[in-house]
mmCIF file of C-alpha atoms in Angstrom:
data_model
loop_
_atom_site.group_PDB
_atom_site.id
_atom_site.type_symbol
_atom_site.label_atom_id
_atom_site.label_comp_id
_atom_site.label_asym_id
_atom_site.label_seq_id
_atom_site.Cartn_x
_atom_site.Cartn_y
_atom_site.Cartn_z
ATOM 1 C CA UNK A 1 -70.130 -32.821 69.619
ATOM 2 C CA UNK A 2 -70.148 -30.463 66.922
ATOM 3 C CA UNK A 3 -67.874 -32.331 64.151
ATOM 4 C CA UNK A 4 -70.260 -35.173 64.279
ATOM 5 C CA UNK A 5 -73.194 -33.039 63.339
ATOM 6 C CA UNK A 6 -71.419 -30.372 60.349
ATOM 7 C CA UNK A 7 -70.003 -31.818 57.234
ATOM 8 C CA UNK A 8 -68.311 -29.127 54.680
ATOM 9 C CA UNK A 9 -70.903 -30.656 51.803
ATOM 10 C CA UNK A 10 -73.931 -29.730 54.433
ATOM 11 C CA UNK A 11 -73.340 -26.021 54.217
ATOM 12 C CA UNK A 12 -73.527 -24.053 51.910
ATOM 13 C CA UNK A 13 -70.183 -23.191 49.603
ATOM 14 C CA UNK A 14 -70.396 -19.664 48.677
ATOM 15 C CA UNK A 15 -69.805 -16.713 51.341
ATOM 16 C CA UNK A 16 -73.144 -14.547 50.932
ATOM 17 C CA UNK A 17 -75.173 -18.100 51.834
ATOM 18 C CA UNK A 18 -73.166 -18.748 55.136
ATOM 19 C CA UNK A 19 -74.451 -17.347 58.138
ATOM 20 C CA UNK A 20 -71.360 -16.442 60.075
ATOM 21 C CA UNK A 21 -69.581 -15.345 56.921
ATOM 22 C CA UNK A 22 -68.317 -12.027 55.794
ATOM 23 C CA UNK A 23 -65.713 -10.692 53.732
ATOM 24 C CA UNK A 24 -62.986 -12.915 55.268
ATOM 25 C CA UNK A 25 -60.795 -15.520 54.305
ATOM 26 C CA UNK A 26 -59.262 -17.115 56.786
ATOM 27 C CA UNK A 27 -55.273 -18.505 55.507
ATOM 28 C CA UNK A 28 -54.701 -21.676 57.400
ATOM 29 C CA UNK A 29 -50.975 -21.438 58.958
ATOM 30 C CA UNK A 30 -51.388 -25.288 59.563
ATOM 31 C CA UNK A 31 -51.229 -25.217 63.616
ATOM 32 C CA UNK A 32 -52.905 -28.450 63.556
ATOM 33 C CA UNK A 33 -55.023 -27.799 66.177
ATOM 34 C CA UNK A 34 -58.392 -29.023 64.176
ATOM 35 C CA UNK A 35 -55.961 -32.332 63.584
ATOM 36 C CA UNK A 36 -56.191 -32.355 67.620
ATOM 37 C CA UNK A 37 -60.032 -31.584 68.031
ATOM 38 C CA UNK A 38 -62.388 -34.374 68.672
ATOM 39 C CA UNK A 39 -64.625 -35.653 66.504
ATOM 40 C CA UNK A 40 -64.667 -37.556 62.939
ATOM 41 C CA UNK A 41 -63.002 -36.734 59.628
ATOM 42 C CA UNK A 42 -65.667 -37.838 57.017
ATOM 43 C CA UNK A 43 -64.267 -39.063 53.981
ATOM 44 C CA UNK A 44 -65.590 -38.866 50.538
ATOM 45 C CA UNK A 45 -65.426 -41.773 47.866
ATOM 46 C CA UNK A 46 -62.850 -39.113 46.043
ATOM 47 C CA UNK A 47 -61.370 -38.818 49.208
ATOM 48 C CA UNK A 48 -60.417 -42.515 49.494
ATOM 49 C CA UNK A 49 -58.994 -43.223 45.942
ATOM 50 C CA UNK A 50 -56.953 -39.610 46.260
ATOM 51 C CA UNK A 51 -55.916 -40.789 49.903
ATOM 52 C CA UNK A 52 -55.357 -44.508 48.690
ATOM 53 C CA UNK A 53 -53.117 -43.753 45.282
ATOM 54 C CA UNK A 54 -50.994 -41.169 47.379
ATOM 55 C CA UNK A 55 -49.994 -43.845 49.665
ATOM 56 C CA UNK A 56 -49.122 -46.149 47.305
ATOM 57 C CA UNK A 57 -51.911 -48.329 48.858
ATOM 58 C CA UNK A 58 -55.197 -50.226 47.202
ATOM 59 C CA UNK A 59 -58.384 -48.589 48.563
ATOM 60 C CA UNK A 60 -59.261 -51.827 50.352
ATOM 61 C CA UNK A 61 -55.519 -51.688 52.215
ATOM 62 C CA UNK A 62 -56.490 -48.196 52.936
ATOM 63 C CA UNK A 63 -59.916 -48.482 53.851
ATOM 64 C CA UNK A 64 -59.136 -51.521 56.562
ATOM 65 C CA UNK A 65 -56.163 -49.779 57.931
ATOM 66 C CA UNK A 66 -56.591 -46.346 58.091
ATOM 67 C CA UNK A 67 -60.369 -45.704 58.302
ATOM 68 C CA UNK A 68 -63.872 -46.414 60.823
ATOM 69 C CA UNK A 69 -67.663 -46.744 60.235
ATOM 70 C CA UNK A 70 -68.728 -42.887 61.209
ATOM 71 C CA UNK A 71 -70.492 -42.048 64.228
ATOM 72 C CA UNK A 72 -74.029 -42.157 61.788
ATOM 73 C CA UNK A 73 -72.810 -45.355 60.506
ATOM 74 C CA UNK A 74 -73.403 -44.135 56.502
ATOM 75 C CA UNK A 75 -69.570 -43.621 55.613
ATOM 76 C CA UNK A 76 -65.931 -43.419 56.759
ATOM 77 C CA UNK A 77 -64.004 -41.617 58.644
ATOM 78 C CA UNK A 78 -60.389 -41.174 59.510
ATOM 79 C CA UNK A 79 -59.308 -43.581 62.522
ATOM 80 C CA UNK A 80 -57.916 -41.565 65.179
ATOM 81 C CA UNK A 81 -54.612 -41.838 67.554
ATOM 82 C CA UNK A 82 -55.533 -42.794 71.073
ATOM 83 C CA UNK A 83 -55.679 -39.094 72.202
ATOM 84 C CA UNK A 84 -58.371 -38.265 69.920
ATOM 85 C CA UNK A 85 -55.758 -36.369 67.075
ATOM 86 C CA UNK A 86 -55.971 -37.273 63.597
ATOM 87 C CA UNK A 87 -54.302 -40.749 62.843
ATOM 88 C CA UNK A 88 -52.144 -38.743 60.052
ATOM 89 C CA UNK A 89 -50.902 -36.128 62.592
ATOM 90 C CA UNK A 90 -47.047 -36.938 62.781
ATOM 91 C CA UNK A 91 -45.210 -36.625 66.206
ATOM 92 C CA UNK A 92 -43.730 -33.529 64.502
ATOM 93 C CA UNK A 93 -46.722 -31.443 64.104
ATOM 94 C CA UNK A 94 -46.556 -32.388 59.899
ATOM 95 C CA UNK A 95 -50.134 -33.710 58.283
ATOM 96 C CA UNK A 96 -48.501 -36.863 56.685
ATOM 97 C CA UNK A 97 -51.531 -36.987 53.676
ATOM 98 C CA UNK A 98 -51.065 -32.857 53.883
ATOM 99 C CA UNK A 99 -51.005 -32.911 49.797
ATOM 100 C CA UNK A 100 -54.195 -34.529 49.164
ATOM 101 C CA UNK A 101 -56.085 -34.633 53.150
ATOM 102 C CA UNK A 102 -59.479 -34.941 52.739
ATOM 103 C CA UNK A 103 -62.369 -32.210 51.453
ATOM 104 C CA UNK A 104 -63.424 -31.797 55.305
ATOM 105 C CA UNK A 105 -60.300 -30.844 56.049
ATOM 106 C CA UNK A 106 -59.154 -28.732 53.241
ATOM 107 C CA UNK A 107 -62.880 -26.955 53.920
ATOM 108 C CA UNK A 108 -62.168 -25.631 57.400
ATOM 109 C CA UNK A 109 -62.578 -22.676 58.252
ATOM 110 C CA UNK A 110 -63.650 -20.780 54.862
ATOM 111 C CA UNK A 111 -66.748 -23.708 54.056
ATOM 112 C CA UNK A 112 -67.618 -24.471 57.009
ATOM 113 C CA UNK A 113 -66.648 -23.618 61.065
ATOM 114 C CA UNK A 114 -68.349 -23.712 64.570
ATOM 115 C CA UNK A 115 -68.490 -21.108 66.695
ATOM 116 C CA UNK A 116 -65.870 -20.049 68.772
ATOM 117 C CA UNK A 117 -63.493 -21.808 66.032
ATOM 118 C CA UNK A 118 -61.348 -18.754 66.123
ATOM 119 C CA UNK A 119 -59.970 -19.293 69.789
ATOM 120 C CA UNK A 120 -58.848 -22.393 68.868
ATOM 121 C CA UNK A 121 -57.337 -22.037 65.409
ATOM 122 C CA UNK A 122 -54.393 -19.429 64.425
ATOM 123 C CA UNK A 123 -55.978 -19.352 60.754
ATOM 124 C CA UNK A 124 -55.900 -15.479 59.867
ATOM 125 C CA UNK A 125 -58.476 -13.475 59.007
ATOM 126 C CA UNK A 126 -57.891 -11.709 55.479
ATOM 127 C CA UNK A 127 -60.158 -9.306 54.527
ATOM 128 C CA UNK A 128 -61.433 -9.756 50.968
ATOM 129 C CA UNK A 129 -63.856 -9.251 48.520
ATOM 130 C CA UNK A 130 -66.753 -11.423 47.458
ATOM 131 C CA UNK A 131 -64.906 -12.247 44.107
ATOM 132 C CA UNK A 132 -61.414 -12.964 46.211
ATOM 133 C CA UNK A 133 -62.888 -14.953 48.369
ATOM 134 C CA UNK A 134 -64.719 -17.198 45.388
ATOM 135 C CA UNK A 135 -61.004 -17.172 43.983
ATOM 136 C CA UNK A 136 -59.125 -18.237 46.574
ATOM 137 C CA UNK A 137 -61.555 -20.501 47.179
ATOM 138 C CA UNK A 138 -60.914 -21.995 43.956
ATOM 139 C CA UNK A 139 -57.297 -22.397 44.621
ATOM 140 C CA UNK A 140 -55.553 -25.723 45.698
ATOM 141 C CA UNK A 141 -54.235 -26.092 48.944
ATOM 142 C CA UNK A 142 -50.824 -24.353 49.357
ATOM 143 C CA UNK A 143 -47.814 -26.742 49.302
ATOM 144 C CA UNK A 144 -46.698 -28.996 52.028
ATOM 145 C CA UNK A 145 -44.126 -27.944 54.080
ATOM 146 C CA UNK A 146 -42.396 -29.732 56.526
ATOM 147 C CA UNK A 147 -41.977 -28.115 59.622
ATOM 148 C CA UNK A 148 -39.873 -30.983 61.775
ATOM 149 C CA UNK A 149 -36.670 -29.302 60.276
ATOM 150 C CA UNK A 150 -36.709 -25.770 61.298
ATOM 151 C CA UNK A 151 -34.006 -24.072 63.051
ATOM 152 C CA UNK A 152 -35.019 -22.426 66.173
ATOM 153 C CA UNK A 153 -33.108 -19.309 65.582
#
């Protein structure tokens, strides 16, 4: 299982270091299908009081209801919905901690990735420069938007 073995602060965080990296940034157009994959959503000490304060919760509350021991057993992870999707996934497709989800998440695909990632996720490849790519980087995550209310037309 590959998300139980690669953790965004295990690889390196600049493009020229990364193997499979080359002038690309990929723009997530949140599909949610790495919400949907298998595996574990590690979860930072940052992570937890971020998570915690956006939901109004203590980290204890949050901790006990919304997180597991990780598959090494040296941290948390997000619990997951009975299918295997992320337990913040929303029936409508939405991330409901979208604003503040954790580094792992807000990582994939530009910090870290697995082979074959590209068949499974509709992030685009951009082709940019070196210096882009550090600045994007460097960018927070683009604003929520809820996609439950679209027209179809």
């Amino acid at each position: 299982d590959w998300s139980s073995d690669v953790c965004s602060s295990d690889l390196p965080s600049h493009p020229r270091d990364h193997r499979l990296t080359m002038p690309i940034f990929w723009e997530c157009d949140r599909c949610t299908a790495c919400c949907r994959w298998p595996g574990q959503v590690r979860l930072t000490d940052a992570d937890v009081t971020r998570i915690a304060a956006y939901l109004q919760l203590t980290e204890t509350e949050f901790i006990q209801g919304h997180t597991r021991i990780n598959a090494q057993r040296n941290g948390l992870a997000l619990r997951d919905q009975s299918d295997g999707s992320c337990g913040f996934l929303d029936a409508g497709g939405n991330c409901r901690i979208q604003p503040v989800k954790p580094r792992q998440c807000s990582d994939f695909p530009n910090r870290w990735n697995f082979p074959g990632f590209e068949k499974l996720c509709r992030a685009k490849p951009v082709e940019v420069s070196a210096e882009e790519w550090e600045h994007r980087m460097q960018m927070p995550p683009k604003p929520f938007e809820d996609r439950s209310n679209r027209s179809t037309d």
